[in-house]
mmCIF file of C-alpha atoms in Angstrom:
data_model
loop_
_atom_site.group_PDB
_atom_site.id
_atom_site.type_symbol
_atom_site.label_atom_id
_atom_site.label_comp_id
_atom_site.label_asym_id
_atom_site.label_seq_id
_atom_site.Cartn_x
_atom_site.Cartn_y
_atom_site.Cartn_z
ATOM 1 C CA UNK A 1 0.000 0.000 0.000
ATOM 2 C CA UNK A 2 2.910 2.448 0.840
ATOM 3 C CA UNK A 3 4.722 1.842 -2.472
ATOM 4 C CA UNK A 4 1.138 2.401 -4.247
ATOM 5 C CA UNK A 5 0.977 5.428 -2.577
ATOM 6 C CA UNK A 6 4.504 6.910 -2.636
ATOM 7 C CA UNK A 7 3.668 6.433 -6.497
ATOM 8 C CA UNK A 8 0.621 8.988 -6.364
ATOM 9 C CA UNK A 9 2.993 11.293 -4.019
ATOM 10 C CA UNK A 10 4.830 10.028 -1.122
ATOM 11 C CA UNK A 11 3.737 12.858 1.206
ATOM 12 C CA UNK A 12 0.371 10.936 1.111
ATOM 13 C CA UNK A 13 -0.477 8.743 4.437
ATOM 14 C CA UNK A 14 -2.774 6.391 4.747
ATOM 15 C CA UNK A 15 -4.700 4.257 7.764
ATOM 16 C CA UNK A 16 -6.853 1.932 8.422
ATOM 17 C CA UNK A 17 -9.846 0.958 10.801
ATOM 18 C CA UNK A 18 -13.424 -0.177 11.613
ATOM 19 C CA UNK A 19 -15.244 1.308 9.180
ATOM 20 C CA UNK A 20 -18.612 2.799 9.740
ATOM 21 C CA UNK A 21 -21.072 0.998 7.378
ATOM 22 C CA UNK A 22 -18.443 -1.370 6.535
ATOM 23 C CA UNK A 23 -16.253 -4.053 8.535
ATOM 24 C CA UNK A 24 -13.359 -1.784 7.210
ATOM 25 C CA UNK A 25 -12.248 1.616 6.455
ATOM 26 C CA UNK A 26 -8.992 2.767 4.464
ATOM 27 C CA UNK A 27 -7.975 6.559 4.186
ATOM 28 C CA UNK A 28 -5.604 8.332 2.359
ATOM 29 C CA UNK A 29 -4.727 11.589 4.352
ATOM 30 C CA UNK A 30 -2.889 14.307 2.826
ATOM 31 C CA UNK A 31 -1.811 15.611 6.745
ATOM 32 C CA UNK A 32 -2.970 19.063 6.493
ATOM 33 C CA UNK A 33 -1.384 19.407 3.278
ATOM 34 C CA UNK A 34 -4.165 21.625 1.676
ATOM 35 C CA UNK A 35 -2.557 21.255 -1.671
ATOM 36 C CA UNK A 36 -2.542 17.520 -1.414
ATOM 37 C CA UNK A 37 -5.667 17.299 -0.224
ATOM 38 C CA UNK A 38 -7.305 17.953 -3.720
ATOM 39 C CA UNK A 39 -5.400 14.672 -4.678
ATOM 40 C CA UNK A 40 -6.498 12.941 -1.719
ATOM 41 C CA UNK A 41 -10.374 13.710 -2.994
ATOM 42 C CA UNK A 42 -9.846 12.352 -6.535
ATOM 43 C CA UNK A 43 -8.004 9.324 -4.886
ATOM 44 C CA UNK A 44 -11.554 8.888 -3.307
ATOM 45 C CA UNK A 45 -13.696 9.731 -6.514
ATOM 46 C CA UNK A 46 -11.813 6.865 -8.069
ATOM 47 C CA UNK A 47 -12.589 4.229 -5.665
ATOM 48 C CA UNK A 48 -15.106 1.893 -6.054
ATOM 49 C CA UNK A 49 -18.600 2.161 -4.049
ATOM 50 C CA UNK A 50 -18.580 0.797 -0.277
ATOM 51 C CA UNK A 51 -19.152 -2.591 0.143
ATOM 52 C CA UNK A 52 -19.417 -4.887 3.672
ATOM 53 C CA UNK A 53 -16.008 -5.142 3.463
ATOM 54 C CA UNK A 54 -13.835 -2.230 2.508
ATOM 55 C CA UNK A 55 -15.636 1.852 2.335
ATOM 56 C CA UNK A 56 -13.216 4.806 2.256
ATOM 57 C CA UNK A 57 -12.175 8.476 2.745
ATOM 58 C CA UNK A 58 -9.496 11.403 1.859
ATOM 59 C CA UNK A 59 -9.359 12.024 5.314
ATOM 60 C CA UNK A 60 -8.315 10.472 8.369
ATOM 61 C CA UNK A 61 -11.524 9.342 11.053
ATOM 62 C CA UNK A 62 -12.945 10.190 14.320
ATOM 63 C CA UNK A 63 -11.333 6.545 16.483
ATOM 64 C CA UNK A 64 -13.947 5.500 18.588
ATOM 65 C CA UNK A 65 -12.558 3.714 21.814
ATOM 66 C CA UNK A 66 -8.892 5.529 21.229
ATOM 67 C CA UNK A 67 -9.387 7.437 24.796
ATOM 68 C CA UNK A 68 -8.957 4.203 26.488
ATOM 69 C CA UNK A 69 -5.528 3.289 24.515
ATOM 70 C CA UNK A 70 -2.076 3.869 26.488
ATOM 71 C CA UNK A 71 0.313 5.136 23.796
ATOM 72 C CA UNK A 72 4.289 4.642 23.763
ATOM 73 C CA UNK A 73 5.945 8.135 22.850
ATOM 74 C CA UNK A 74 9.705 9.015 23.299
ATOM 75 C CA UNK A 75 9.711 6.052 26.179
ATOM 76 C CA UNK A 76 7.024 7.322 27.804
ATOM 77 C CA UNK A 77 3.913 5.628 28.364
ATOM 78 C CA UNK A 78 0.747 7.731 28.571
ATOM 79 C CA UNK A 79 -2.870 7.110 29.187
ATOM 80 C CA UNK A 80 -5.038 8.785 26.498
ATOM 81 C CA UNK A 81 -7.676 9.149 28.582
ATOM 82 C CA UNK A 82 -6.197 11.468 31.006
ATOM 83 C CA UNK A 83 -5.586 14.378 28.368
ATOM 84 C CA UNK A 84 -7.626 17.267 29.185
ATOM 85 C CA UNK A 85 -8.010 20.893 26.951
ATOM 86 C CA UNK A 86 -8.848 24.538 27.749
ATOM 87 C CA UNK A 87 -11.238 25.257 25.228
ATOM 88 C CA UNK A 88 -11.433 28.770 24.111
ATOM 89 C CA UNK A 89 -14.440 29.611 21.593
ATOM 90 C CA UNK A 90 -14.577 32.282 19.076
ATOM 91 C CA UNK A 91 -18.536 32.451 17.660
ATOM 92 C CA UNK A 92 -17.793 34.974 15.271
ATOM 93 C CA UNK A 93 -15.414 32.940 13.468
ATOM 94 C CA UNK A 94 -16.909 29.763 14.520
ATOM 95 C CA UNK A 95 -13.780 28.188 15.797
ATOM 96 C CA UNK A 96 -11.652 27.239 18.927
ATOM 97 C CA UNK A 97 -8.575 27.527 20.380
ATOM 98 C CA UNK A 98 -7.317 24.476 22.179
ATOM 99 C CA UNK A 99 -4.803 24.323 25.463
ATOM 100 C CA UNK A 100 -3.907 20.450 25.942
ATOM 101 C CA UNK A 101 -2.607 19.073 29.073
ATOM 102 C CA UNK A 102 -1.310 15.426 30.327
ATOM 103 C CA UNK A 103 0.552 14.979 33.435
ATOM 104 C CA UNK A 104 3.414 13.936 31.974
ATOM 105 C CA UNK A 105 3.799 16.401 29.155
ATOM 106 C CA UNK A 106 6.647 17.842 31.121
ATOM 107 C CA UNK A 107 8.549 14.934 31.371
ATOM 108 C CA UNK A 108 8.879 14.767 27.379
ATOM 109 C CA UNK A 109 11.155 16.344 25.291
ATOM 110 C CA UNK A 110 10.159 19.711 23.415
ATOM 111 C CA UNK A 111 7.807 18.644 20.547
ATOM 112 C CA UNK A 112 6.489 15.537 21.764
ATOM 113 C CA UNK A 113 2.986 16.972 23.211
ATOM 114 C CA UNK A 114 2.207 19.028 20.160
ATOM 115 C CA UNK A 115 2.890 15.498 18.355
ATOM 116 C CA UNK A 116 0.656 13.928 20.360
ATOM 117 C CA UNK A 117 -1.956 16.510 20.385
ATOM 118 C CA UNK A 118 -2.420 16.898 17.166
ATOM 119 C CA UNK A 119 -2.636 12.837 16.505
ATOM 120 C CA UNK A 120 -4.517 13.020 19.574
ATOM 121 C CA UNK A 121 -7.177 15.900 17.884
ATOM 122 C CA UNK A 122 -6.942 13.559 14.732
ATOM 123 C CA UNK A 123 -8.601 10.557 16.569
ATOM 124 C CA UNK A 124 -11.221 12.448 18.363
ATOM 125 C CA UNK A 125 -12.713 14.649 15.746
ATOM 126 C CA UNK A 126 -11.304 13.425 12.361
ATOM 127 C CA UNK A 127 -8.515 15.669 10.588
ATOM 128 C CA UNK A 128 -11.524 17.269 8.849
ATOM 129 C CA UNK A 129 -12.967 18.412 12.002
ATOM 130 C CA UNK A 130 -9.620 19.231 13.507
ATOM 131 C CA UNK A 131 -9.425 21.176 9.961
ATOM 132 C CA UNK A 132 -12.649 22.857 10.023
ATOM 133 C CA UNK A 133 -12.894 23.481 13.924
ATOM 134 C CA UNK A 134 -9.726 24.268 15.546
ATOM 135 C CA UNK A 135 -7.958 27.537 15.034
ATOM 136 C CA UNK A 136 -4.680 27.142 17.148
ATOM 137 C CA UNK A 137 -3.749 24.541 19.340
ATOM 138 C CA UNK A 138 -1.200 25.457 22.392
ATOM 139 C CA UNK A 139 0.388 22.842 24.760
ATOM 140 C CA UNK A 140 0.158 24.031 28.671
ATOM 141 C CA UNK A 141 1.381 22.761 32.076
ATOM 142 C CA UNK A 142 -1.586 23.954 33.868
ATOM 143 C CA UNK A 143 -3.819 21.707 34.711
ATOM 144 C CA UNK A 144 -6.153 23.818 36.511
ATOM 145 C CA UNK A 145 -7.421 25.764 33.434
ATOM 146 C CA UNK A 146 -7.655 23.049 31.334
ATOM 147 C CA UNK A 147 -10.507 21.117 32.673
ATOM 148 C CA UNK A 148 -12.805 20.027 29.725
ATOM 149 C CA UNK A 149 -12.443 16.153 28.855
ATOM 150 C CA UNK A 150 -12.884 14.749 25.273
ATOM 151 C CA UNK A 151 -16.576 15.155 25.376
ATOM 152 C CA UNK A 152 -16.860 17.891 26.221
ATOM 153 C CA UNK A 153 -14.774 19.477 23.386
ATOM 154 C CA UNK A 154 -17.102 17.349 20.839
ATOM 155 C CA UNK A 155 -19.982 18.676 22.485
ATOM 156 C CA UNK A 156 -18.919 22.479 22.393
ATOM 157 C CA UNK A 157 -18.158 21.445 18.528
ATOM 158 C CA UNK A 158 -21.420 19.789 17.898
ATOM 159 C CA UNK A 159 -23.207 23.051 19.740
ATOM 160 C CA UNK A 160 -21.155 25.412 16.851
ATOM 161 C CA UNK A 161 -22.427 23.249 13.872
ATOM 162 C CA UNK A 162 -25.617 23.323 15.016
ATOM 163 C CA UNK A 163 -25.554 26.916 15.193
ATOM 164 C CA UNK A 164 -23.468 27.278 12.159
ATOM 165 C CA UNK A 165 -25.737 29.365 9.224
ATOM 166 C CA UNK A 166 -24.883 28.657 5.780
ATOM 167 C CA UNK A 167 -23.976 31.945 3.520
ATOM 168 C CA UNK A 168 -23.840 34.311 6.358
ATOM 169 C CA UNK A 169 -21.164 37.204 5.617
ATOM 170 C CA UNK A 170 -19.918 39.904 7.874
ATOM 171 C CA UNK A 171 -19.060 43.751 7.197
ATOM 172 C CA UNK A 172 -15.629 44.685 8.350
ATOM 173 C CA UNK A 173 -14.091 48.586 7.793
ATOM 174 C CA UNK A 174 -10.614 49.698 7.626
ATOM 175 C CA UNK A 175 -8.146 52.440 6.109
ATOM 176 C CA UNK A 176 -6.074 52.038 3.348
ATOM 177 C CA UNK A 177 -2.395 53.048 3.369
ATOM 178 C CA UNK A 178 -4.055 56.602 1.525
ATOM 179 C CA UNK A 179 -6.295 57.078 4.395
ATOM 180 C CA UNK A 180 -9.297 56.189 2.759
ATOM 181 C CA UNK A 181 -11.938 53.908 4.194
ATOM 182 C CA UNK A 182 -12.035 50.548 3.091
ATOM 183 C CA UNK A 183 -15.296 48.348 3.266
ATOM 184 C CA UNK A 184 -14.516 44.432 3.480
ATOM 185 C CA UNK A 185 -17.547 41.934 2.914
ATOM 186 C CA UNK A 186 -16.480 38.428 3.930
ATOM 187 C CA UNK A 187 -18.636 34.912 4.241
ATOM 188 C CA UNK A 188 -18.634 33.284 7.254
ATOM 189 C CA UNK A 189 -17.560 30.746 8.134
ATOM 190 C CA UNK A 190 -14.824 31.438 5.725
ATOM 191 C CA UNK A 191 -12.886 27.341 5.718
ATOM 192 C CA UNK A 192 -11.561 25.757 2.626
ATOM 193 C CA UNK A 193 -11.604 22.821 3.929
ATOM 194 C CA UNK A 194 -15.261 22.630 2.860
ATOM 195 C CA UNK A 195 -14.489 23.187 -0.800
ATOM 196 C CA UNK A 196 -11.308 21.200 -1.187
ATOM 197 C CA UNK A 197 -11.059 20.905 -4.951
ATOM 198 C CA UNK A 198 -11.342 24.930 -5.223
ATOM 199 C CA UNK A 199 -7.888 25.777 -4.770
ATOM 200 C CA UNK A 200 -7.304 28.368 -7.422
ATOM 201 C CA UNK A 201 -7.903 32.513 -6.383
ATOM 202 C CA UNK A 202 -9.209 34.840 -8.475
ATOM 203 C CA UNK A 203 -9.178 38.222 -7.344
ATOM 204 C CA UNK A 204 -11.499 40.504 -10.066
ATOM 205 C CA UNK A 205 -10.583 44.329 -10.210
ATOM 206 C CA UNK A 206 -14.091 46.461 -10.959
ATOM 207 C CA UNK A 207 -13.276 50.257 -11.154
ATOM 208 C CA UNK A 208 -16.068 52.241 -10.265
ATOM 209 C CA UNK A 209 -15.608 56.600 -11.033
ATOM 210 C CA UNK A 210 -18.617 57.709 -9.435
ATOM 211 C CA UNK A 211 -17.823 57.860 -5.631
ATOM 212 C CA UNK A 212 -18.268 59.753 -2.340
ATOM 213 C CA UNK A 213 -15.525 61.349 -0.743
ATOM 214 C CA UNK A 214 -14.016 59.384 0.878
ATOM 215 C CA UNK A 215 -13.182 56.745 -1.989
ATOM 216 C CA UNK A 216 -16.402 54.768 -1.778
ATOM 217 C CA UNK A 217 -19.069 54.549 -4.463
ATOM 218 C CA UNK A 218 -22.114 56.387 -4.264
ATOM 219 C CA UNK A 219 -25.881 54.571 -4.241
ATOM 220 C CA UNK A 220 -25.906 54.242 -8.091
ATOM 221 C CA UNK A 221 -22.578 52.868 -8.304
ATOM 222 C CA UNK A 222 -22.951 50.370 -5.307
ATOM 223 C CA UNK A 223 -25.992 49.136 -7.501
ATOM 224 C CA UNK A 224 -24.124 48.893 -10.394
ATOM 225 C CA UNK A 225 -21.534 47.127 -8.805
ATOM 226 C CA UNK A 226 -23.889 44.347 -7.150
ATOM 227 C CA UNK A 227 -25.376 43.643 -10.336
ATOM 228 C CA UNK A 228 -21.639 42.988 -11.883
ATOM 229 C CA UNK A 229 -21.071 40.871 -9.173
ATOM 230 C CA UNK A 230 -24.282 38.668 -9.518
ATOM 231 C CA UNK A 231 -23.359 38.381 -13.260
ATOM 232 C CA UNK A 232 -20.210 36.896 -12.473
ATOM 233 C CA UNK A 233 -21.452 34.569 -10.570
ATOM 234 C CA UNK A 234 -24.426 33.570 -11.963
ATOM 235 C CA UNK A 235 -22.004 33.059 -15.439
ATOM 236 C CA UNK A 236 -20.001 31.021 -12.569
ATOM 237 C CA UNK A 237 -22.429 28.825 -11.118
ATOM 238 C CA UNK A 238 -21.342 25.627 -8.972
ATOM 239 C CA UNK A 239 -17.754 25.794 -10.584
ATOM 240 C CA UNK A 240 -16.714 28.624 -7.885
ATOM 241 C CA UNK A 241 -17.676 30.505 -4.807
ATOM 242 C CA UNK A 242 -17.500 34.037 -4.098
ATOM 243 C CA UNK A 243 -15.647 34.637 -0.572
ATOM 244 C CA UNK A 244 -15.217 37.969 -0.098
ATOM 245 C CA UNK A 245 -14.880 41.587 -1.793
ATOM 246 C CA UNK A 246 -13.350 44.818 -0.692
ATOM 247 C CA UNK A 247 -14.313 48.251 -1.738
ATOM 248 C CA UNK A 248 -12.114 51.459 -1.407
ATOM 249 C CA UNK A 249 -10.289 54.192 -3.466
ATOM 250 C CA UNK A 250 -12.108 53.764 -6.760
ATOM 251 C CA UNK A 251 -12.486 50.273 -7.143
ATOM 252 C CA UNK A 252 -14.120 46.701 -6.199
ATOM 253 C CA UNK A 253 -12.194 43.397 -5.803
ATOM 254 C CA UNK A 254 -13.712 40.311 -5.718
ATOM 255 C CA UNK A 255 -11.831 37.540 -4.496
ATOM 256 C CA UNK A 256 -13.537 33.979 -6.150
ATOM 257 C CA UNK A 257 -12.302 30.175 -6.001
ATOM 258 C CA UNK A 258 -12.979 27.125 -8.279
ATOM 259 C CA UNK A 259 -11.114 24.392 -9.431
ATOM 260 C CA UNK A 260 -7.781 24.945 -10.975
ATOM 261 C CA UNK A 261 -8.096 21.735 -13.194
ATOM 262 C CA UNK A 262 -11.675 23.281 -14.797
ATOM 263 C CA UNK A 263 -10.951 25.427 -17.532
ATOM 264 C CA UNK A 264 -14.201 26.232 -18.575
ATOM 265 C CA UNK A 265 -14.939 27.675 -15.324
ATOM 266 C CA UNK A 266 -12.140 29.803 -15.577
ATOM 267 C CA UNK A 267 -13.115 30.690 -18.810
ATOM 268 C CA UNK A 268 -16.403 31.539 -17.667
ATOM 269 C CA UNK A 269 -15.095 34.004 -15.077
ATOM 270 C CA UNK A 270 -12.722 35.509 -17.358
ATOM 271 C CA UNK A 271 -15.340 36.442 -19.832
ATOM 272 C CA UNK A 272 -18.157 37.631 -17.496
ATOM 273 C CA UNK A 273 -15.547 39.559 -15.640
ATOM 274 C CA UNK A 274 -14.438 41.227 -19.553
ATOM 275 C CA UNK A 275 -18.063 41.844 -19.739
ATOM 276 C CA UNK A 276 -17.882 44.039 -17.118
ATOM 277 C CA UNK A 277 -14.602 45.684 -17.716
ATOM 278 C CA UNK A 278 -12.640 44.073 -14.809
ATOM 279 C CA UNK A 279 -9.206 42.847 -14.539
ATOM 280 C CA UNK A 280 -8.965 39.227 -13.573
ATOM 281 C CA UNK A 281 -6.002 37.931 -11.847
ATOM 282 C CA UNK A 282 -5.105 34.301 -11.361
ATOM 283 C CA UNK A 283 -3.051 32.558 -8.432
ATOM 284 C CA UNK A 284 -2.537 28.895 -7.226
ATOM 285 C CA UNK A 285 -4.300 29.098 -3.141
ATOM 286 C CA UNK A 286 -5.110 25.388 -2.041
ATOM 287 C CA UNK A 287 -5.572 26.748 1.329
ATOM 288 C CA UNK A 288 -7.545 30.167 0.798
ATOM 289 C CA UNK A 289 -4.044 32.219 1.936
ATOM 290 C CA UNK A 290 -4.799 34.830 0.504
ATOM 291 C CA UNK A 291 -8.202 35.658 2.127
ATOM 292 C CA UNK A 292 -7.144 34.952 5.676
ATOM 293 C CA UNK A 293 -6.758 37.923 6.840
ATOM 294 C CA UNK A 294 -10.821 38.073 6.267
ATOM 295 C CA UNK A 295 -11.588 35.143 8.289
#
């Protein structure tokens, strides 16, 4: 399996376990490796349909039972079950920041715990949800502020998803390096990691001349500018998303992702955006870089 893999890249991993429908699951991960990832999801759209024997995934599983294993690392031997986490929760962004402790963290050399933890964040919520969920993760000695057990960080994530809205954005303002206000629109929650295969950014350029004084368009041209937008991506459709756009100075930018290997959705965004007489800029972004400082 390793050699078949190396083959396909050898930064792939793979693992298997009890599958959930079937007696046995295999996954290919691509280890947080957003760029590998959209390799990891054609692996999958390759494989043959689920069966009682064998189903499969481009990410690695939530382990059921794996609290109650006692793990060997760097000649220590540590009970699973006795990691706890300070769980610090950001609604806005829907997201959390994670302090893990185990009582014999100190006694192991300088990057073993954040090894662990993150193998150890793997097996509880999946890499997906470690993906999706958790912002940072921080290793601390103190076990008095980090209290919650395993369930309860799957319940505090299973209380965001079910609060999580679908197409929700969020209005930021700022100043640009002129001194002119600068209007950011940004979806929320704002995750590549639920559109894997759209890993290429393109950032559209729509000058606007009618506009206020301090660099922002007026009520005509905001309407004007909305409707360019919707034409984009209506011409678009499922092929991309629209994450974000900033206004300021003069001019729109809309910053859109699709699929790098579908050229006829890039061609379909090049041409609405001509259209329109905007400037469309291509760049390789498996993991949504450059629209992180929006999220």
């Amino acid at each position: 399996m390793s050699q078949q893999l190396t083959a396909i890249d050898p930064d792939l991993a793979w693992d298997t376990g009890p599958g959930r429908t079937s007696r046995n699951l295999l996954a290919v991960s691509s280890e947080g490796d957003a760029a590998l990832r959209r390799i990891a999801e054609q692996w999958l759209r390759s494989a043959p349909a689920a069966d009682e024997s064998w189903e499969y995934a481009a990410a690695r599983q939530p382990a059921e039972g794996v609290l109650g294993n006692v793990i060997e690392i760097d000649g220590h031997r540590l009970r699973l079950g006795d990691v706890r986490f300070g769980l610090k929760l950001d609604s806005e962004s829907e997201c959390l920041d994670i302090d893990v402790h185990h009582p014999l963290f100190v006694e192991m050399p300088e990057d073993g715990p954040l090894r662990l933890s993150f193998l150890l964040l793997d097996w509880i919520l999946g890499e997906d949800g470690v993906e999706r969920w958790v912002r940072a993760i921080e290793i601390t000695d103190n076990g008095e502020t980090a209290t919650a057990t395993a369930s309860d960080l799957t319940a505090a994530i299973d209380a965001m998803a079910a609060q999580s809205q679908a197409d929700k954005w969020v209005l930021m303002e700022g100043m640009t390096h002129g001194g002119e206000r600068v209007i950011v629109s940004a979806r929320r929650p704002l995750r590549w990691i639920d559109y894997p295969l759209f890993d290429l950014h393109t950032e559209i350029r729509i000058p606007y001349d009618d506009k206020r004084d301090d660099g922002l368009p007026t009520v005509d041209s905001l309407d004007s500018l909305r409707g360019i937008e919707d034409d984009i991506s209506a011409a678009l459709g499922a092929r991309g998303i629209l994450v974000a756009h900033e206004t300021a100075a003069g001019a729109r930018l809309l910053h859109y992702y699709s699929d790098s290997e579908d050229q006829n959705g890039r061609d379909a965004i090049e041409t609405a955006a001509r259209v329109a007489g905007g400037a469309t800029r291509h760049d390789p972004d498996p993991g949504w870089k450059h629209v992180r400082r929006f999220a």
